[in-house]
Short mmCIF file of C-alpha atoms in Angstrom, two decimals:
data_model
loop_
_atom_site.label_atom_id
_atom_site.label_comp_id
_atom_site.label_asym_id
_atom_site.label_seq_id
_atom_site.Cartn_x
_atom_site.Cartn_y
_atom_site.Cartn_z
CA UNK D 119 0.00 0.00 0.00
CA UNK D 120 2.54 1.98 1.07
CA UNK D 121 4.64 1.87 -2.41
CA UNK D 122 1.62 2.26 -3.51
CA UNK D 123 1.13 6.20 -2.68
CA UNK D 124 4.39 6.70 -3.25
CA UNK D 125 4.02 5.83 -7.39
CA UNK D 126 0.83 8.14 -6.99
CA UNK D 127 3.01 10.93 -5.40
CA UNK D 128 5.84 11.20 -7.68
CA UNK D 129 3.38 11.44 -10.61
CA UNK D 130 1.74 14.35 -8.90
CA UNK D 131 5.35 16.00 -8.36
CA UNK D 132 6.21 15.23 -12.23
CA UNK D 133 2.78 17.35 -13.21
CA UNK D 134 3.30 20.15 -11.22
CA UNK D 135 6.89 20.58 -12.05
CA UNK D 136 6.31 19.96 -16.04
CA UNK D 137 5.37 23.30 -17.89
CA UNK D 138 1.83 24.86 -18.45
CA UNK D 139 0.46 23.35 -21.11
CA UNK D 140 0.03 25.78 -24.23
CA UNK D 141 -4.02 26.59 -25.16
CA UNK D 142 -4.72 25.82 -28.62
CA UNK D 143 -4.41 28.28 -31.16
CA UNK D 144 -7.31 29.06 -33.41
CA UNK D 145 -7.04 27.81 -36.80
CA UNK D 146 -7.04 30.56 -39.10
CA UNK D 147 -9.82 30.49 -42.15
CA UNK D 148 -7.95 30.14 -45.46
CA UNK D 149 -10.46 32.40 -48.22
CA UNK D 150 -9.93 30.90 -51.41
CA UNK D 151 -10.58 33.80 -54.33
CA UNK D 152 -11.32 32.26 -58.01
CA UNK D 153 -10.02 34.70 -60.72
CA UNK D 154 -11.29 34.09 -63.83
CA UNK D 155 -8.56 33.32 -66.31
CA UNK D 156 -7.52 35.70 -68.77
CA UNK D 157 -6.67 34.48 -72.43
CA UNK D 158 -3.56 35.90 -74.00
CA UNK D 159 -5.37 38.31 -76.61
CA UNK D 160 -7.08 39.88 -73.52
CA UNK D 161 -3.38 40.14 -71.93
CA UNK D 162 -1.43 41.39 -74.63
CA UNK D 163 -4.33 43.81 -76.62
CA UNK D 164 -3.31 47.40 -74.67
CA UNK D 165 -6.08 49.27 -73.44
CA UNK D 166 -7.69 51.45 -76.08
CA UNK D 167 -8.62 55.07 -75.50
CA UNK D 168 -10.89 56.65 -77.58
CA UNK D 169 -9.60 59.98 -78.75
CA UNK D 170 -10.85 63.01 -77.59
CA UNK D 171 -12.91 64.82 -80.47
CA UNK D 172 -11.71 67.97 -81.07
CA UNK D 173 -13.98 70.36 -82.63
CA UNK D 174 -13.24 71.98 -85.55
CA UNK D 175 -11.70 75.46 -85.81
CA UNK D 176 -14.62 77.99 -86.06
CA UNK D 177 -13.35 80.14 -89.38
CA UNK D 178 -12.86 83.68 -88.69
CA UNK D 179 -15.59 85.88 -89.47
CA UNK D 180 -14.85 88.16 -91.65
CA UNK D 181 -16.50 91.95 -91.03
CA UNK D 182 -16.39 94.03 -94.34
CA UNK D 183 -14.80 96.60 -94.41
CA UNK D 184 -17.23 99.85 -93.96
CA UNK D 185 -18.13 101.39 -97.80
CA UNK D 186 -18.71 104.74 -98.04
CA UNK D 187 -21.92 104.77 -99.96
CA UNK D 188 -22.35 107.97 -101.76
CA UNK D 189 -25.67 109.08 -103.32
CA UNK D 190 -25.59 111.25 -106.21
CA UNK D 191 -28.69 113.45 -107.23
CA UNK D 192 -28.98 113.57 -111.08
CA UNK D 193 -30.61 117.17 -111.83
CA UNK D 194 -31.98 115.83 -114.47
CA UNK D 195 -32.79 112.24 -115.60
CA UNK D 196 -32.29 111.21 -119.09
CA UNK D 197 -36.09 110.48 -120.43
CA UNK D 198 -36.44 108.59 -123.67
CA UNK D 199 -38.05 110.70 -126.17
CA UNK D 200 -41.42 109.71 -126.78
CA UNK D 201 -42.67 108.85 -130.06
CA UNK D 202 -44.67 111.56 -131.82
CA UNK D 203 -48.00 110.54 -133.44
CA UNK D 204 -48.27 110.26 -136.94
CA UNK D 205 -44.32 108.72 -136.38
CA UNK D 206 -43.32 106.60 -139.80
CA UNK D 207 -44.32 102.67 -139.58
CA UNK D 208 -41.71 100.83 -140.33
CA UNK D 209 -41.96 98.43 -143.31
CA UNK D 210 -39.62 94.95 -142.74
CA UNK D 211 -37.06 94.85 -145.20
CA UNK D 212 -37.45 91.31 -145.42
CA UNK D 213 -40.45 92.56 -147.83
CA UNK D 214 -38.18 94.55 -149.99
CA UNK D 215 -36.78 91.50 -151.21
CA UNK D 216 -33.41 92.88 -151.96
CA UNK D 217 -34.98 95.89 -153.82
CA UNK D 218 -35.76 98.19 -151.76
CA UNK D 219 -35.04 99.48 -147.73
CA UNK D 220 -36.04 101.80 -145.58
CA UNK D 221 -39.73 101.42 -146.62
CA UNK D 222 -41.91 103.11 -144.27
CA UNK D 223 -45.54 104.21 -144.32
CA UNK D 224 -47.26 107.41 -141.96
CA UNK D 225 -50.67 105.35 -141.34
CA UNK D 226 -51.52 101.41 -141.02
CA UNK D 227 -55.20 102.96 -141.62
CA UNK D 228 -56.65 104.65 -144.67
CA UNK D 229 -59.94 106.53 -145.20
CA UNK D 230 -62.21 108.08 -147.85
CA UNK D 231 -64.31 110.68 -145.70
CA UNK D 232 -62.79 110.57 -142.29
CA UNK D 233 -59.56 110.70 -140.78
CA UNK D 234 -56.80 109.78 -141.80
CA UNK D 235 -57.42 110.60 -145.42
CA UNK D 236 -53.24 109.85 -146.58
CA UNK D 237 -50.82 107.74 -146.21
CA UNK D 238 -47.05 109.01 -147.01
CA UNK D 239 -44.96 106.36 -148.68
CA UNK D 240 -41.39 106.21 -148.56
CA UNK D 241 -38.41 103.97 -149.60
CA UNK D 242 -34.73 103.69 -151.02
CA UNK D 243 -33.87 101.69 -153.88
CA UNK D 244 -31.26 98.76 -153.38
CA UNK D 245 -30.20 98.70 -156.96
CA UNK D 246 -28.35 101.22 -158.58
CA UNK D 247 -30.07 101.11 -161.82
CA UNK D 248 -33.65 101.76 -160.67
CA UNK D 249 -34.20 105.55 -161.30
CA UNK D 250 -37.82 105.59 -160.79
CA UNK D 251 -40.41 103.51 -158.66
CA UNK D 252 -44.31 102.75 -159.32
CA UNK D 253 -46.78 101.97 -156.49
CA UNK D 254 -49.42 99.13 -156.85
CA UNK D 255 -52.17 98.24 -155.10
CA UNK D 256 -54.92 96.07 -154.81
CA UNK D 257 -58.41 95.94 -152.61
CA UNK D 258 -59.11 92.71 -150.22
CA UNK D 259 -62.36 92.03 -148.54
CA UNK D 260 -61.69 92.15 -144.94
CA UNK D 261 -62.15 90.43 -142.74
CA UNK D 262 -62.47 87.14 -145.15
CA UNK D 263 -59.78 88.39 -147.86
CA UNK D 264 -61.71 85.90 -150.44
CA UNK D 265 -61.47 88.50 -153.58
CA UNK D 266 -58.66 90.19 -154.16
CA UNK D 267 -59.18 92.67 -156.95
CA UNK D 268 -56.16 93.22 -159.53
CA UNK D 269 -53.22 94.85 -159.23
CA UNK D 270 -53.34 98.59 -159.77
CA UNK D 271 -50.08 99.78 -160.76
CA UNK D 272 -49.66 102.93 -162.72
CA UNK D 273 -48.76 105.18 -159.73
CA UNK D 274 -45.69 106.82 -160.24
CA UNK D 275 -43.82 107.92 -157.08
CA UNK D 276 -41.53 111.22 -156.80
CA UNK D 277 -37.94 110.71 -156.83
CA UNK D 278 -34.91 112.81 -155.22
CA UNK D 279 -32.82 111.36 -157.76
CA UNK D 280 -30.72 109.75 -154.90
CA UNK D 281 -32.24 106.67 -154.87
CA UNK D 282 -34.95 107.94 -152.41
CA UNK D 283 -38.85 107.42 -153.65
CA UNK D 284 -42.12 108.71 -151.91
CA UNK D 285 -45.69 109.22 -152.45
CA UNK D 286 -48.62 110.49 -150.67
CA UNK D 287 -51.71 108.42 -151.11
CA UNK D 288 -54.97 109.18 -150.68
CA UNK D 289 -58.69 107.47 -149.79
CA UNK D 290 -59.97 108.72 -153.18
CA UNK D 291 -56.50 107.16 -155.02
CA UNK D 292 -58.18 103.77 -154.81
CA UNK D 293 -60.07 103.06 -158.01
CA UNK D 294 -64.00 103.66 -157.57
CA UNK D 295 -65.20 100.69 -158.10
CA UNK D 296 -62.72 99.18 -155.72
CA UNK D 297 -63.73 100.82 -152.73
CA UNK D 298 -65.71 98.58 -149.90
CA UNK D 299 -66.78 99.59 -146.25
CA UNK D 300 -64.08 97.91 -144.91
CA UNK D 301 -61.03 96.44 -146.73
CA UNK D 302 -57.65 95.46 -147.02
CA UNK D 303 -55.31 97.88 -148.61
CA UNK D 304 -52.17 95.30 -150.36
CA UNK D 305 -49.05 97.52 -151.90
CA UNK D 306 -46.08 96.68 -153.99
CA UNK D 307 -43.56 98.89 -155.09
CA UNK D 308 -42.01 98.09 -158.59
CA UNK D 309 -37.82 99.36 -159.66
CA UNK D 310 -38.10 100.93 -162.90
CA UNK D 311 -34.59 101.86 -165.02
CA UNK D 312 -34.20 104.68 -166.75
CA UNK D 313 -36.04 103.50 -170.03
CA UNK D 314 -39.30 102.50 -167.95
CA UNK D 315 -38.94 99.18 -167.72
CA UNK D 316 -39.54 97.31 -164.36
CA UNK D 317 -36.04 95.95 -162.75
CA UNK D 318 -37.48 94.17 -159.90
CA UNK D 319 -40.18 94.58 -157.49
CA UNK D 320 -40.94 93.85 -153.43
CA UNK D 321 -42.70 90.95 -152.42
CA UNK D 322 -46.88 91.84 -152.14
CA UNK D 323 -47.32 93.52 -148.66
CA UNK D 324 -50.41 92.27 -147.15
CA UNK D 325 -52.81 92.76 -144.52
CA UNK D 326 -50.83 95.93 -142.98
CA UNK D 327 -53.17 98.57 -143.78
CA UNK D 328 -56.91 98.59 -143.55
CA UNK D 329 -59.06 101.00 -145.61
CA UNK D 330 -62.66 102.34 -144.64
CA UNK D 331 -64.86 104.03 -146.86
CA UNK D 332 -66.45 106.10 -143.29
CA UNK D 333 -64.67 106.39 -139.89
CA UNK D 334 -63.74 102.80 -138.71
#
């Protein structure tokens, strides 16, 4: 019994002379973070930055230069002179055919008892050897112009004997029994030389003058 205790005693004596025995540590909590794996194009591309839009350069604007704006007064406009009445109608050379120009006529309208009672004829020969001119005529029916009457053409015309011809013609020059209420008046001038005979003549000039027997 005795060597009993004494086993029991030195164990005691063995614990309370052996060191404190170290508490446990806490084990520490390992976090395991997944990163997604990168492919190589993602690694070596660089990182693109867009670049910065400029705006464009505004161009300068241009002030004018200040004008010195200077008004003038005229004292007196220039005024186109009017044309007179009675003023010669011109006759297209066209017409003249080559043998005469400057044809003009004072009236388009011709009368026997009212107004106006004349026309004045007057043209300029083309050809050098037409010394005289002849006027002929001829009455239309107007408005229809269906009957033409014939050619009257024994009218001589006065001559300046430089080429220049004219003639005044009257409402009781056309033939009597030629004469309607209202009518066409057709005219022709004819080149003579100086032995009378006809060189060349304008083309028939139609429908430019009307003659009334009364006032139209």
């Amino acid at each position: 019994m005795k060597k009993i205790l004494l086993i029991l005693l030195a164990f005691v004596l063995a614990a309370c002379g052996a060191s404190p025995t170290q508490q446990a540590q806490p084990t520490p909590i390992i976090m395991t973070v997944i990163v997604p794996a990168t492919s190589e194009a993602e690694v070596a591309a660089p990182t693109v930055v867009p670049p910065t839009e400029v705006p464009p350069t505004l161009a300068p604007t241009l002030v004018p230069p200040t004008a010195e704006v200077i008004v003038v007064t005229a004292t007196s406009a220039p005024v186109s002179a009017p044309v007179a009445s009675g003023a010669p109608i011109q006759i297209d050379n066209i017409l003249g055919k080559g043998v005469f120009t400057n044809m003009t006529m004072s009236e388009d309208t011709l009368t026997l008892r009212c107004t106006p009672r004349e026309i004045t004829f007057n043209i300029t020969a083309s050809l050098p050897e037409i010394t005289d001119a002849l006027l002929a005529y001829r009455v239309v029916d107007n408005p229809a112009g269906l009957y033409p009457s014939e050619w009257q053409s024994n009218i001589k015309m006065q001559s300046d004997k430089n080429g220049n011809f004219s003639i005044v013609f009257g409402g009781d020059d056309v033939n009597e029994d030629l004469r309607l209420d209202k009518a066409w008046l057709d005219i022709q001038f004819i080149g003579l030389n100086k032995g009378g005979a006809p060189v060349d003549r304008t083309q028939k000039i139609e429908r430019l003058i009307t003659y009334y027997k009364d006032c139209p």
